[in-house]
Structure formats: structure tokens, C-alpha cells
Amino acid sequence: MDAQKQDDRRCVGGHLARRVGGNSRALHIAHQNEQAAHVRAIDRDEKMADLLVEAGPLYDIGRPPEEAESALLESVRISRSLVDQYPERTRFAWLLGKGYSNLGVARRRQQQYEQAEEDYQNSIEVISALAGRAPENSDYAHGLAGSYGNLAALYLHMGDDRLLEDPTADFSAMPEFAKALEAIKKSLDIRNQPPLAGDECPEFRYALAGDLVNYGSVLRRFERYEEAATTLDRGVQIAGNLVGKFPRNVDYVVLLAQAHVNLGQVRFVQARDEEAAQAFSEALDILGPAIESAPREGRLVETLLAASDGRAHSL
């Protein structure tokens, strides 16, 4: 082969090498861009699911509950898709568990009780698996207890609705109240053990007080009056401490007033009218200043009416 052909071959070879190398680099860059776009899509979906699961309950404030349900259904759909694709990513499972729990709340408020029960059970299944993998994680424990507490509140609502239909029904024989008792005890068991036991986080203390108030309500229906009163007294103490630290927090104020109202109801059925009237009066004293600052807050008005009615009957 003459020198010219060798030079030409070298040139062609070098050109092909450059083309192959260039294509390889281009493919590598394209792959990197594809991966980056995929990561951005995952981040976008995660942020959207997070936004919807947190914003869903806010729709309940002056907005139709159907809007909350719609937002939370979308959050569950996105989270479920992410969990199916990336089962090792606990963050996605956590969003899914919270989404189910909040969806249950939205549906309970629309009296879609069967769907709400299913949502809470789904939430318990998802978060229980997370808590089992990381028992030291207080958020998982709090979320799991919250789902059990929501389930208990649902059964209380279902039982109360049945009582409206048949006021002569035997409380202790109603399956809804038995289920409520079982669920609220599971929630309290979680809250009274590590990692939540002794944690002074206001959110955790508020949830504990709420469980105690619901537990007291269930015990009253089973005619376990003294146990109910002791439980409600503890709820009053915890909620009272929170109101003392955060007097403008409407959630804390409402819960404290509800604890007093429930305690008044216990004393009333025991024919201890003076103690009942005192408990109802304390609820009214708590609600008065709060109503002045937030006269359109429905929960305050509803609790005020219950306290006023209870006091009138106990005097």
C-alpha cells in the first residue's frame, strides 16, 4: 500500500473514531438529560402529592368538602403511583399514608362512612409498615396513632347517628361503640409508649388530649362513668396546658372546651348536677373570649351551644 493510501486510511479511520466517540458522548449526554428529566418528574410528582395532602384539609375552612376530597384523591393517586414505582422510597409511602388518613376525614365530614372507614384502614396498613421498619420514628408513630384515633372518631359518629334513629338503643350492645373503644385504645397505646411517650411537642400533646376526650366519650357510653371522668380530667389538664401556652390557638381552645362539656355530660348522667353545671360553666368561660375574636368559627359556636344546653339542663 502506497503512502498516500495509508494516509487516506488513517484519515478515514480517525474521522470514524471521532464520529463514534462523538456519538458515544452524545448518547451519554442524552442519557444524563433523560435521567435528569426523570428525576425532575419524580420531584414534581412528590411535591404535588405533598401539596395536595397538606392542602386538602384546608378546603374544609369555608369551602365545600367535595373540593377537599378531590384534592386528596389526586394526592393518593400520585403517591400510589410513586410507591408502586419506587417501593424502597419511604417518603412516598408516608405521603400515601397521610393522604389516605386525610381523605378519610374529608369523607367522614360528608357522611361517607364506609369509604372513610376503608381510607383509615388503608392508612393504618401503609403507616404501620413504615413504623415497623423504623420504630424510633416519632412521625410514623404519631401518624399511625392518628389514623387509629380518626377511625375511633368515625365509629363514634356512626354510633351517634344510629342513636338518633333509635334513641332507645342499648349503648353497650352497639358494635360501633365497641369498635370505637378498640381503635382508641390502640391509639393511646401507641401514644403512651416510645417514641411518643414524654414528647412535649404541642402537636403530639394535642393529639393525646384529643384521644383522651374521645376515650372518655366512649367510656360514658359503656356506663364506665368514673373511669370516663378520670380520663377526661387528664384531657382537660393536657389541653389546659396547651391553651395556657398558646391562648389564641382555636384548635386547643375548642378541645379544652369539649373536654369540659364531655365531663359535664358524664356528671349529668350520674345525677351530680352541681359538678355538671360547673363543668359546663368552665367550657362557657373558655369559649367566651375565643368567640369574640372569631365569631364565625363554627366549631366554637357548636361547642358553645352544647355547653349552654348542658348547663341549662343541669341547673
XYZ file of C-alpha atoms in Angstrom:
315
model
C 0.000 0.000 0.000
C 1.486 3.343 -1.041
C 1.977 6.169 1.416
C -0.990 8.159 0.089
C -3.460 5.327 0.658
C -2.109 4.774 4.141
C -2.599 8.468 4.930
C -6.118 8.366 3.481
C -6.971 5.272 5.545
C -5.628 6.917 8.666
C -7.746 9.999 7.938
C -10.889 7.907 7.393
C -10.157 5.867 10.499
C -9.595 8.976 12.547
C -12.785 10.505 11.220
C -14.785 7.380 12.061
C -13.237 7.287 15.512
C -14.239 10.879 16.078
C -17.764 10.125 14.867
C -18.080 7.085 17.114
C -16.604 8.986 20.052
C -18.889 11.934 19.382
C -21.930 9.701 19.154
C -20.938 7.970 22.377
C -20.632 11.294 24.155
C -23.925 12.450 22.649
C -25.655 9.273 23.826
C -24.149 9.729 27.285
C -25.355 13.323 27.442
C -28.791 12.304 26.180
C -28.949 9.577 28.841
C -27.956 12.070 31.519
C -30.604 14.503 30.304
C -33.194 11.724 30.312
C -32.250 10.751 33.848
C -32.390 14.387 34.978
C -35.818 14.807 33.385
C -36.971 11.619 35.135
C -35.714 12.890 38.484
C -37.436 16.213 37.885
C -40.680 14.380 37.088
C -40.412 12.368 40.341
C -39.671 15.545 42.315
C -42.613 17.280 40.645
C -44.990 14.435 41.472
C -43.717 14.243 45.036
C -44.160 17.991 45.563
C -47.632 17.878 44.033
C -48.689 14.950 46.247
C -47.242 16.714 49.304
C -49.033 19.954 48.434
C -52.367 18.241 47.908
C -52.177 16.095 51.040
C -51.405 19.155 53.182
C -53.816 21.498 51.399
C -56.721 19.044 51.342
C -57.851 19.615 54.954
C -57.671 23.385 54.407
C -60.555 23.131 51.957
C -62.786 22.388 54.937
C -62.435 26.007 56.042
C -65.255 27.776 54.274
C -65.079 25.534 51.176
C -67.210 22.580 50.024
C -65.876 19.279 51.409
C -66.061 17.838 47.903
C -63.076 20.012 46.977
C -61.011 18.517 49.794
C -61.968 15.028 48.671
C -60.972 15.803 45.078
C -57.565 17.194 46.092
C -56.839 14.253 48.380
C -57.922 11.667 45.819
C -55.377 13.151 43.427
C -52.710 13.086 46.135
C -53.440 9.401 46.808
C -53.333 8.620 43.089
C -49.927 10.285 42.625
C -48.487 8.800 45.824
C -49.709 5.318 44.972
C -48.063 5.568 41.546
C -44.763 6.639 43.136
C -44.928 3.842 45.723
C -45.559 1.262 43.012
C -42.574 2.522 41.009
C -40.195 3.089 43.927
C -41.240 0.856 46.853
C -37.914 1.494 48.606
C -38.617 5.241 48.929
C -40.291 5.582 52.335
C -41.119 9.233 51.688
C -43.649 8.215 49.035
C -45.289 5.659 51.331
C -45.519 8.314 54.068
C -47.321 10.685 51.696
C -49.684 7.883 50.721
C -50.498 7.024 54.344
C -51.176 10.664 55.232
C -53.243 11.101 52.089
C -55.490 8.171 52.971
C -55.978 9.462 56.518
C -56.909 12.991 55.415
C -59.152 11.585 52.694
C -60.982 9.637 55.393
C -61.568 12.852 57.333
C -62.974 14.587 54.248
C -65.304 11.685 53.531
C -66.424 11.376 57.148
C -67.484 15.014 57.058
C -69.626 14.158 54.048
C -71.055 11.169 55.973
C -69.464 8.743 53.517
C -68.778 6.413 56.409
C -67.968 3.197 54.556
C -65.464 4.919 52.275
C -63.929 6.767 55.226
C -63.512 3.500 57.150
C -61.713 1.979 54.156
C -59.464 5.046 53.855
C -58.456 4.848 57.513
C -57.766 1.121 57.234
C -55.586 1.773 54.179
C -53.733 4.479 56.079
C -53.151 2.146 59.028
C -51.803 -0.568 56.714
C -49.351 1.778 54.980
C -48.101 3.648 58.064
C -47.944 0.505 60.206
C -45.440 -0.951 57.749
C -43.335 2.225 57.968
C -43.478 2.266 61.775
C -42.437 -1.375 61.849
C -39.346 -0.592 59.785
C -38.447 2.487 61.849
C -39.953 2.166 65.353
C -37.892 5.111 66.589
C -39.543 7.500 64.090
C -41.964 9.687 66.060
C -43.714 10.973 62.927
C -44.647 7.450 61.880
C -45.873 6.608 65.388
C -47.867 9.844 65.526
C -49.367 9.183 62.097
C -50.322 5.620 62.973
C -51.930 6.675 66.256
C -53.732 9.453 64.390
C -55.245 7.024 61.917
C -56.496 4.822 64.757
C -57.855 7.923 66.504
C -59.636 9.029 63.327
C -61.112 5.563 62.980
C -62.400 5.732 66.558
C -63.977 9.146 65.906
C -65.647 7.714 62.802
C -67.194 4.856 64.780
C -68.414 7.353 67.385
C -70.155 9.354 64.655
C -71.687 6.200 63.211
C -72.942 5.143 66.631
C -74.377 8.574 67.383
C -76.200 8.581 64.053
C -77.775 5.227 64.930
C -78.861 6.631 68.286
C -80.615 9.498 66.525
C -82.583 6.916 64.566
C -83.299 4.812 67.677
C -82.795 6.701 70.971
C -83.811 3.601 72.953
C -80.902 1.502 71.622
C -78.566 -0.066 74.182
C -75.239 1.787 74.015
C -73.174 -1.133 75.223
C -74.654 -3.507 72.626
C -73.879 -1.268 69.648
C -70.968 -2.574 67.527
C -69.926 0.935 66.518
C -69.036 1.886 70.094
C -67.210 -1.406 70.660
C -65.131 -0.713 67.544
C -64.516 2.851 68.713
C -63.263 1.560 72.055
C -60.864 -0.869 70.378
C -59.488 1.749 67.976
C -58.991 4.488 70.564
C -57.193 2.091 72.913
C -54.778 1.219 70.104
C -54.114 4.902 69.513
C -53.491 5.560 73.204
C -51.234 2.502 73.489
C -49.031 3.961 70.743
C -49.008 7.427 72.301
C -48.112 6.137 75.754
C -45.031 4.263 74.533
C -41.733 5.421 72.998
C -41.046 7.307 70.865
C -44.113 9.463 71.689
C -44.312 8.940 75.456
C -42.974 12.016 77.222
C -42.553 14.002 73.999
C -43.694 17.564 74.722
C -44.241 18.509 71.081
C -47.521 20.539 71.087
C -48.867 18.636 68.091
C -48.340 15.319 69.863
C -49.806 16.588 73.142
C -52.848 17.967 71.336
C -53.440 14.595 69.672
C -53.077 12.792 73.008
C -55.609 15.114 74.635
C -57.984 14.546 71.721
C -57.701 10.788 72.140
C -58.429 11.107 75.850
C -61.536 13.186 75.165
C -62.798 10.605 72.669
C -61.901 7.758 75.027
C -63.894 9.428 77.791
C -66.856 9.749 75.434
C -66.716 6.047 74.583
C -66.412 5.041 78.252
C -69.510 7.125 79.077
C -71.489 5.141 76.515
C -70.450 1.938 78.298
C -71.549 3.499 81.627
C -67.998 3.416 82.976
C -68.553 6.861 84.431
C -65.746 7.251 86.950
C -63.187 5.915 84.502
C -64.575 8.315 81.913
C -64.312 11.246 84.324
C -60.708 10.399 85.237
C -59.810 10.153 81.548
C -61.499 13.453 80.745
C -59.795 15.153 83.686
C -56.460 14.164 82.183
C -57.581 15.516 78.819
C -58.571 18.784 80.485
C -55.137 19.040 82.103
C -53.194 18.497 78.864
C -55.454 20.735 76.773
C -55.395 23.374 79.506
C -51.597 23.446 79.460
C -51.660 23.931 75.698
C -54.178 26.774 75.918
C -52.042 28.370 78.632
C -49.064 28.387 76.268
C -50.987 29.155 73.078
C -54.175 31.016 74.093
C -55.004 32.090 70.528
C -54.906 28.607 69.056
C -58.540 27.827 68.227
C -57.900 24.062 67.993
C -56.597 23.979 71.558
C -59.406 26.173 72.883
C -62.104 24.057 71.246
C -60.583 20.828 72.542
C -60.359 22.146 76.111
C -63.975 23.300 75.985
C -65.079 19.953 74.535
C -63.285 18.127 77.349
C -65.233 20.174 79.909
C -68.515 19.596 78.035
C -67.932 15.846 77.914
C -67.046 15.829 81.596
C -70.253 17.741 82.306
C -72.239 15.125 80.379
C -70.707 12.359 82.480
C -71.592 14.110 85.730
C -75.077 14.894 84.445
C -75.969 11.241 83.757
C -74.624 10.452 87.238
C -77.142 12.996 88.613
C -74.256 15.043 90.021
C -75.838 18.242 88.770
C -73.649 20.724 90.629
C -70.464 19.229 89.203
C -72.063 19.030 85.764
C -73.064 22.698 85.887
C -69.532 23.625 86.952
C -68.001 21.761 84.024
C -70.378 23.354 81.519
C -69.736 26.800 83.024
C -65.984 26.346 82.670
C -66.484 25.468 78.994
C -68.503 28.660 78.516
C -65.825 30.748 80.263
C -63.189 29.315 77.929
C -65.253 29.866 74.792
C -66.406 33.418 75.535
C -63.181 35.300 74.661
C -62.483 32.991 71.725
C -65.904 33.632 70.171
C -65.379 37.387 70.478
C -62.204 37.147 68.417
C -63.543 34.552 65.940
C -67.361 34.852 65.880
C -67.721 32.856 62.647
C -65.675 29.864 63.751
C -68.209 27.038 63.514
C -66.503 24.708 65.992
C -66.546 27.383 68.686
C -70.238 28.094 68.146
C -71.153 24.395 68.101
C -69.283 23.727 71.342
C -70.768 26.858 72.912
C -74.285 25.646 72.135
C -73.536 22.233 73.646
C -72.141 23.853 76.792
C -75.087 26.251 77.106
C -77.622 23.456 76.634
C -75.838 21.236 79.147
C -75.662 23.966 81.763
C -79.343 24.794 81.337
C -80.344 21.169 81.935
C -78.055 20.741 84.940
C -79.260 23.795 86.880
